PDB file of C-alpha atoms in Angstrom:
ATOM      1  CA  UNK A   1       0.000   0.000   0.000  1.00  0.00           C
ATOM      2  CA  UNK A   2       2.883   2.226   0.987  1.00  0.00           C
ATOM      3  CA  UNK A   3       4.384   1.560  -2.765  1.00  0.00           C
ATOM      4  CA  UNK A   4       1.164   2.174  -4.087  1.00  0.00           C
ATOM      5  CA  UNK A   5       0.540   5.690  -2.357  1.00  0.00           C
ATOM      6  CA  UNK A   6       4.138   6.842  -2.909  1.00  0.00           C
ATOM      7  CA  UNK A   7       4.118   6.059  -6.800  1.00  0.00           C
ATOM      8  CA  UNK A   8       0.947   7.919  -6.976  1.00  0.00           C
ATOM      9  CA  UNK A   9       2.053  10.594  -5.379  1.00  0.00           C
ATOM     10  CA  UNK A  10       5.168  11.006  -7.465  1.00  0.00           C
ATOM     11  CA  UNK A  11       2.461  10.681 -10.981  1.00  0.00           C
ATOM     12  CA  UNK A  12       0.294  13.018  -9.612  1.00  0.00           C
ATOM     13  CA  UNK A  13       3.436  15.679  -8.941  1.00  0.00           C
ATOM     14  CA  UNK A  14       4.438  15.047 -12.589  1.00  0.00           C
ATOM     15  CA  UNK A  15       1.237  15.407 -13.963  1.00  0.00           C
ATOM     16  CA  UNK A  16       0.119  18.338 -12.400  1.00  0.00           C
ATOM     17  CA  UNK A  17       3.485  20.319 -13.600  1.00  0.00           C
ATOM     18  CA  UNK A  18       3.579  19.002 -16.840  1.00  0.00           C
ATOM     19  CA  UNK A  19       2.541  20.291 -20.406  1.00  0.00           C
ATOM     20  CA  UNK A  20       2.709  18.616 -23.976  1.00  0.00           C
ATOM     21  CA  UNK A  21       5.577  18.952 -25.888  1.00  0.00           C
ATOM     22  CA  UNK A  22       4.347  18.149 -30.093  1.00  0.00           C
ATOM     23  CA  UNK A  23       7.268  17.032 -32.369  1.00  0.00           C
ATOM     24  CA  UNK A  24       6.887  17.536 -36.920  1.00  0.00           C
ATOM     25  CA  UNK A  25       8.553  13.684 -36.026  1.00  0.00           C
ATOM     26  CA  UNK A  26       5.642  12.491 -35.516  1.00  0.00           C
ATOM     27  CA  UNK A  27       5.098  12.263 -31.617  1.00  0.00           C
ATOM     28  CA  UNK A  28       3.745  14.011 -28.620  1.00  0.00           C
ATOM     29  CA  UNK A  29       4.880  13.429 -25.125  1.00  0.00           C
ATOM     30  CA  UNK A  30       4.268  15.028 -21.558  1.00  0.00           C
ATOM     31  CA  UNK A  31       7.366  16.594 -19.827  1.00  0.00           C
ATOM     32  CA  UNK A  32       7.129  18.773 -16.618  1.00  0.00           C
ATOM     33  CA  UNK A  33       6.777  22.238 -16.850  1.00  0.00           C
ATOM     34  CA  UNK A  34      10.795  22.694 -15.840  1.00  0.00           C
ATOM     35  CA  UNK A  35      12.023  21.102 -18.779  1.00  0.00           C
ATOM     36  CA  UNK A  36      12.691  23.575 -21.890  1.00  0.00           C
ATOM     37  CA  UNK A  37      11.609  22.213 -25.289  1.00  0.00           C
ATOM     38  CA  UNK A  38      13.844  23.096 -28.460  1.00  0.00           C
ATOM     39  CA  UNK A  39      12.288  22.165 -31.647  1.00  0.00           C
ATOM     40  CA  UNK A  40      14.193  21.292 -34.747  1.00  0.00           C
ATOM     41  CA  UNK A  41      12.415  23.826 -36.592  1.00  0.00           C
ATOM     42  CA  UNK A  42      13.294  26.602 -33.977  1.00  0.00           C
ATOM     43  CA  UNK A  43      17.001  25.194 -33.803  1.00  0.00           C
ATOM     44  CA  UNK A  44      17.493  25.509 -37.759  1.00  0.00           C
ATOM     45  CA  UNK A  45      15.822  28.742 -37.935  1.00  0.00           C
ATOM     46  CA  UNK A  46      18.166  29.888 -35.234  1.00  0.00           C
ATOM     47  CA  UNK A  47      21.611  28.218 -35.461  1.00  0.00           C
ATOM     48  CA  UNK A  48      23.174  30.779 -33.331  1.00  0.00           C
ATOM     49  CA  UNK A  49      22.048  28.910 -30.073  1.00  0.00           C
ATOM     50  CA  UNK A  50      24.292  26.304 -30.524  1.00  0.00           C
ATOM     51  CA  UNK A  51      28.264  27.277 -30.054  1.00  0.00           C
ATOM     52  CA  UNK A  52      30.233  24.387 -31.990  1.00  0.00           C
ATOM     53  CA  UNK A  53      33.237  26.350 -31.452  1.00  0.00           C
ATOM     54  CA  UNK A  54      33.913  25.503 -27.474  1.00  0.00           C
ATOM     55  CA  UNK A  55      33.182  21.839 -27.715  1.00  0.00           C
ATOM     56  CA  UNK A  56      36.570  20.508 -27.055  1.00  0.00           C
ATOM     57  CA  UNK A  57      34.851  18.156 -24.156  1.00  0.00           C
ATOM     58  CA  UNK A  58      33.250  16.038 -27.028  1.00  0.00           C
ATOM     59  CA  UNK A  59      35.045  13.419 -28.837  1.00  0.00           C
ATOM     60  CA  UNK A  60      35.654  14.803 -32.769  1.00  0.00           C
ATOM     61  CA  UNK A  61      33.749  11.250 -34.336  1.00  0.00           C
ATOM     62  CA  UNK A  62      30.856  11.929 -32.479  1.00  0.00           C
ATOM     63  CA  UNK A  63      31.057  15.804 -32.674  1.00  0.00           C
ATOM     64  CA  UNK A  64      30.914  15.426 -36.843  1.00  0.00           C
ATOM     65  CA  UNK A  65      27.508  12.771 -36.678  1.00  0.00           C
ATOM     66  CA  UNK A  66      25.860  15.487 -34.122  1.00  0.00           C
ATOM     67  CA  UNK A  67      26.297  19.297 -36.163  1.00  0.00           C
ATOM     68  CA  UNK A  68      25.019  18.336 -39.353  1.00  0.00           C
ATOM     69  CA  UNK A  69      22.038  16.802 -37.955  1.00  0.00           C
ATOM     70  CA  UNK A  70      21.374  19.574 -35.041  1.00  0.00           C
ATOM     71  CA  UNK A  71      22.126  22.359 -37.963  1.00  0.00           C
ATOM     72  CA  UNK A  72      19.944  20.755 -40.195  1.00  0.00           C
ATOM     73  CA  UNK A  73      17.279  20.850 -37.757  1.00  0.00           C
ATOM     74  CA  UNK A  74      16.675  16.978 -37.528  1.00  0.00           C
ATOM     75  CA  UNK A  75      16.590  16.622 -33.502  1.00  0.00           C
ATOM     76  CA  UNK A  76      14.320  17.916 -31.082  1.00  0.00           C
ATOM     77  CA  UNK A  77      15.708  19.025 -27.798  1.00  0.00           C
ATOM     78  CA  UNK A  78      14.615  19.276 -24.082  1.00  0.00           C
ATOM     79  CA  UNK A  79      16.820  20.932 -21.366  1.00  0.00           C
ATOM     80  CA  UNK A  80      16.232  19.970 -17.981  1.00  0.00           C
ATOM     81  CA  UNK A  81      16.691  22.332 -15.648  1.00  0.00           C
ATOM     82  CA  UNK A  82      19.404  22.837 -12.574  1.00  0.00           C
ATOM     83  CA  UNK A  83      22.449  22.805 -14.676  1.00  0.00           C
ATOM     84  CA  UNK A  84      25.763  23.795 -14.132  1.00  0.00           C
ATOM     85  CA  UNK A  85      29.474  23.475 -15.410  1.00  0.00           C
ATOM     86  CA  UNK A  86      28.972  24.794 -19.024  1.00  0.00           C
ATOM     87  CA  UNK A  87      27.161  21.105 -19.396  1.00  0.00           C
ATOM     88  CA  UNK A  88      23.025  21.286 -19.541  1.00  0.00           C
ATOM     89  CA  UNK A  89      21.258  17.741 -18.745  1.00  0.00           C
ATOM     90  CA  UNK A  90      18.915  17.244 -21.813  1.00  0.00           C
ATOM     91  CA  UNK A  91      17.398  14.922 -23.919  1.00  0.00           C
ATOM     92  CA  UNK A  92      17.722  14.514 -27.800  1.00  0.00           C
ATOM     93  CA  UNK A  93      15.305  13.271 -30.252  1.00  0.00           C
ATOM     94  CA  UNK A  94      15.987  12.103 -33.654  1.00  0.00           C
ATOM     95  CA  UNK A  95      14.387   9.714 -36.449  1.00  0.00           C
ATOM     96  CA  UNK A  96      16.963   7.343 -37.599  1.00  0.00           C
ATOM     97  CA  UNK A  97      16.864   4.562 -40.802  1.00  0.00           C
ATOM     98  CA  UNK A  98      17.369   0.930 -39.703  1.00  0.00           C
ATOM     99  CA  UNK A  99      15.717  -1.604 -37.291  1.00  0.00           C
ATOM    100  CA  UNK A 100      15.456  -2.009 -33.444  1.00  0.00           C
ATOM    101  CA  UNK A 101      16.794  -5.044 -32.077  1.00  0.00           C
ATOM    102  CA  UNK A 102      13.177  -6.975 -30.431  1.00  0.00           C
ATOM    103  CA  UNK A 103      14.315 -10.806 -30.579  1.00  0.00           C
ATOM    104  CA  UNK A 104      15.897 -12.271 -27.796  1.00  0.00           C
ATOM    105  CA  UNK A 105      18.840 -12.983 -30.619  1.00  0.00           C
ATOM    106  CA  UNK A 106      18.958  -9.661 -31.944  1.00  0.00           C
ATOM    107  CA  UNK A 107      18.999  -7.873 -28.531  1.00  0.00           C
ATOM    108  CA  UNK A 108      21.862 -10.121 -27.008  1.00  0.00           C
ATOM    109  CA  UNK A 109      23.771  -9.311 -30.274  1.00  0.00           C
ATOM    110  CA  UNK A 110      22.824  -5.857 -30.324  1.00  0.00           C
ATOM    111  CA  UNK A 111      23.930  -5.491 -26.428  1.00  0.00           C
ATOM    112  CA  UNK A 112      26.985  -6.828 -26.968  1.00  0.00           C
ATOM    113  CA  UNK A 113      28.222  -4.889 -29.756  1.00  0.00           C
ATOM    114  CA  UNK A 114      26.996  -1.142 -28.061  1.00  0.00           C
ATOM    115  CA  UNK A 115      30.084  -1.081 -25.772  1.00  0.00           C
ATOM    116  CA  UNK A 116      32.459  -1.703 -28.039  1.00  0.00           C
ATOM    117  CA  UNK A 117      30.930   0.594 -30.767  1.00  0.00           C
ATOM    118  CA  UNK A 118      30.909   3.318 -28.104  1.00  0.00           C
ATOM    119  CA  UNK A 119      33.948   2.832 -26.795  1.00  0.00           C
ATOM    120  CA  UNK A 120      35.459   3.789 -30.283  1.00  0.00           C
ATOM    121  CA  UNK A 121      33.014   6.577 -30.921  1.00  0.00           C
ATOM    122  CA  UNK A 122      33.471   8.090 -27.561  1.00  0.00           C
ATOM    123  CA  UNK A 123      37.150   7.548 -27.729  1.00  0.00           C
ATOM    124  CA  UNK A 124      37.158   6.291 -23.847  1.00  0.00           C
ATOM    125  CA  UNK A 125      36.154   2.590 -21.991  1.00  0.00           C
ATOM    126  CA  UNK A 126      32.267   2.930 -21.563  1.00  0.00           C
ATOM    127  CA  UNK A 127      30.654   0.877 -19.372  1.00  0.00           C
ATOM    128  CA  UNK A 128      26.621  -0.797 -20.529  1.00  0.00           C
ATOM    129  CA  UNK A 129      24.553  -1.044 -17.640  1.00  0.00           C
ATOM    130  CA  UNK A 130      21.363  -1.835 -18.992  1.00  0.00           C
ATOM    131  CA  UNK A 131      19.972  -3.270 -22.402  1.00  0.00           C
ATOM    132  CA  UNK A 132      16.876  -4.507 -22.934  1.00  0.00           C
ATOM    133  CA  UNK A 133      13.464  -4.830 -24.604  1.00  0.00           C
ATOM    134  CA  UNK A 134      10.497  -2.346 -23.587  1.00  0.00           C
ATOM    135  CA  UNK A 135       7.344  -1.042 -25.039  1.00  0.00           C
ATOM    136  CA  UNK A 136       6.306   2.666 -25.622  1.00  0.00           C
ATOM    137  CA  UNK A 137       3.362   3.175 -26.688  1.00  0.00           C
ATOM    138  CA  UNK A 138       2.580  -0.250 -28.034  1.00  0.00           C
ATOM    139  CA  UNK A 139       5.699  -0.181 -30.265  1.00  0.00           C
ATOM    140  CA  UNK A 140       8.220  -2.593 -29.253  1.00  0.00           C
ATOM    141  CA  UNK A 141      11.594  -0.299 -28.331  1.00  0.00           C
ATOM    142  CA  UNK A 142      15.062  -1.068 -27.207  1.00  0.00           C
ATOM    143  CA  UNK A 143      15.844   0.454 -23.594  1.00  0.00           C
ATOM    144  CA  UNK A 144      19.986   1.091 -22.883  1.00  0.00           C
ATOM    145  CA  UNK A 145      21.668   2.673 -19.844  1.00  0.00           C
ATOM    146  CA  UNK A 146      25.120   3.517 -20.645  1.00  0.00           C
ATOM    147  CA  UNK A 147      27.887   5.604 -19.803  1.00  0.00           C
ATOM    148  CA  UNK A 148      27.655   9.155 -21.666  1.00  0.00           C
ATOM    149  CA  UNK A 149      30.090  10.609 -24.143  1.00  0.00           C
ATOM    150  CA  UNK A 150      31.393  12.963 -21.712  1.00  0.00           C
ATOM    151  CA  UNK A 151      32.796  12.490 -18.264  1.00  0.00           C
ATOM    152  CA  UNK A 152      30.700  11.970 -15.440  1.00  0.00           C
ATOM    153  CA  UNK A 153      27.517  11.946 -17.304  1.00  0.00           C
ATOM    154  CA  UNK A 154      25.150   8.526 -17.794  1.00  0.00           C
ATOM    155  CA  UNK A 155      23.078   8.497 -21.026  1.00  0.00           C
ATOM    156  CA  UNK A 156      19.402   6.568 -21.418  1.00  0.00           C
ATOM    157  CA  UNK A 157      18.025   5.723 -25.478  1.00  0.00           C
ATOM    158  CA  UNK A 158      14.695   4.463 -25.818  1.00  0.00           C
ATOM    159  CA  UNK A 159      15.036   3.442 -29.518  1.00  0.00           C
ATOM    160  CA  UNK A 160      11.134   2.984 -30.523  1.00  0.00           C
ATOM    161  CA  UNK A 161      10.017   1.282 -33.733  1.00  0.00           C
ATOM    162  CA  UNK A 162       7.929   3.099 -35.766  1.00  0.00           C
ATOM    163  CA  UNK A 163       7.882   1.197 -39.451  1.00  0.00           C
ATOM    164  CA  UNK A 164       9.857  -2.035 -40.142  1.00  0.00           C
ATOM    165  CA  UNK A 165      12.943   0.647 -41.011  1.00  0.00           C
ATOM    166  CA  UNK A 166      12.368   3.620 -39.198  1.00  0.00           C
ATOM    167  CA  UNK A 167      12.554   4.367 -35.427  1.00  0.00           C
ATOM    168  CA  UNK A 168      12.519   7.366 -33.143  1.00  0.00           C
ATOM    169  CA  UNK A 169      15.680   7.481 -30.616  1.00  0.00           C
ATOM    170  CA  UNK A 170      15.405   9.579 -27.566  1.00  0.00           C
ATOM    171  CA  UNK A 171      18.239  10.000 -26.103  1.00  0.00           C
ATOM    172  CA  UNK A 172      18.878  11.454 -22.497  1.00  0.00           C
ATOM    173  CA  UNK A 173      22.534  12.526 -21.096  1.00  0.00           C
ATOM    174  CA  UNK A 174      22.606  13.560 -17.279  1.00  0.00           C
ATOM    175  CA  UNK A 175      25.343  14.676 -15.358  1.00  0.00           C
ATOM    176  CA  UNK A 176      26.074  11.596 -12.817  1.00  0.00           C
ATOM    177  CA  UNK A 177      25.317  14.178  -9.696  1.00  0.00           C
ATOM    178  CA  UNK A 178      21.929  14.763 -11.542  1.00  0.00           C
ATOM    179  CA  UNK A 179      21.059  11.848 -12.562  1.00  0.00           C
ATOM    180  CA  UNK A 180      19.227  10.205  -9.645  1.00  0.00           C
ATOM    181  CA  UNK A 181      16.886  13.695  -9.336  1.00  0.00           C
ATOM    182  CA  UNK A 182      16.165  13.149 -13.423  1.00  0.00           C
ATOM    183  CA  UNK A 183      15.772   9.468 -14.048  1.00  0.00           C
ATOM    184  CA  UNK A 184      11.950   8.956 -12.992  1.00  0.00           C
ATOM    185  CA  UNK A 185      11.317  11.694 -14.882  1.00  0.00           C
ATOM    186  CA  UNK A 186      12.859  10.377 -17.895  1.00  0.00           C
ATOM    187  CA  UNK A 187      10.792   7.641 -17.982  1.00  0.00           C
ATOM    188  CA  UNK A 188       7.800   8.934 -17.149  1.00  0.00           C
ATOM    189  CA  UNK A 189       7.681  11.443 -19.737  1.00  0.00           C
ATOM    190  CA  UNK A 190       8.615   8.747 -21.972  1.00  0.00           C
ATOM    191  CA  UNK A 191       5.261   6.289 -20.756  1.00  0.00           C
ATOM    192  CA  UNK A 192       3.267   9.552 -21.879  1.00  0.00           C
ATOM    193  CA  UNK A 193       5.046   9.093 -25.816  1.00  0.00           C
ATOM    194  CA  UNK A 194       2.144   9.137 -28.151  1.00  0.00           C
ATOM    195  CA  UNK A 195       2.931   8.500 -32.382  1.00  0.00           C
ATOM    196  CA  UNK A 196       1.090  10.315 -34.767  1.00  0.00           C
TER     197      UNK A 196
END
């Protein structure tokens, strides 16, 4: 019963602070009222908010996937609030080409592979703490925990199938003294995902 009250109280906070973010990729989602939504739209219209020139902190491999995309306009952005040393805890949303690993095969070869493939791209031994299957919003997703590209941080993906070659990745990086504060709110906005 105790579970039961606390859980709804921590819902009913969220809920009652939250308002509807709306995506041109083709989802909605809930996120508290804290959180500051960038749309890809606003970011290409204004490219100015994003300083590419004082990123030495992120590894160059990744840093040349990222600009194009962000410049281009093709991720959606949410800041979460509280954020300090020049590093803001967000999350990043993107629609990618391929397929999201749902077997039991595919997943245990998929999970096995993301360290390794990370480890080169972020140019630094990264730890996988959690990979496994999940459902949002009656699509069958991929759910990782992982250490983030920069120090200190810890970085969530929720990659959710939306066609047999298409999926939406949300991706959330958190500075490790953050993290704890951010993570049921992570994953409660993402229960709230609904596809157009």
């Amino acid at each position: 019963m105790k579970y039961f009250l606390l859980t709804s109280l921590i819902l009913l906070s969220f809920f009652t602070q939250a308002k509807q973010a709306n995506s041109d990729f083709g989802y909605s989602m809930d996120i508290p009222d804290t959180w500051s939504p960038l749309t890809g739209p606003e970011i290409k219209a204004n490219p100015e908010l994003f300083n590419f020139e004082d990123v030495n902190n992120i590894p160059d491999p990744l840093l040349q996937q990222i600009i194009p995309m962000i410049r281009s306009g093709k991720m959606d952005f949410y800041f979460l609030p509280d954020n300090t040393n020049n590093f803001a805890d967000n999350i990043n949303v993107m629609k990618q080409i391929g397929q999201v690993a749902t077997t039991p095969e595919k997943i245990k070869e998929t999970c096995a592979a993301i360290p390794v493939e990370l480890t080169n791209l972020f140019q630094r031994n990264i730890s996988l703490y959690t990979c496994e299957k999940a459902q949002v919003s009656g699509k069958d997703a991929l759910y990782v925990k992982f250490d983030g590209a920069l120090a200190d941080t810890t970085t969530m993906q929720y990659h959710i199938k939306i066609s047999e070659n298409v999926f939406l990745i949300f991706t959330a990086t958190l500075k490790n003294s953050s993290f704890n504060d951010a993570e049921a709110d992570i994953h409660q906005a993402i229960s709230t995902i609904q596809l157009n």
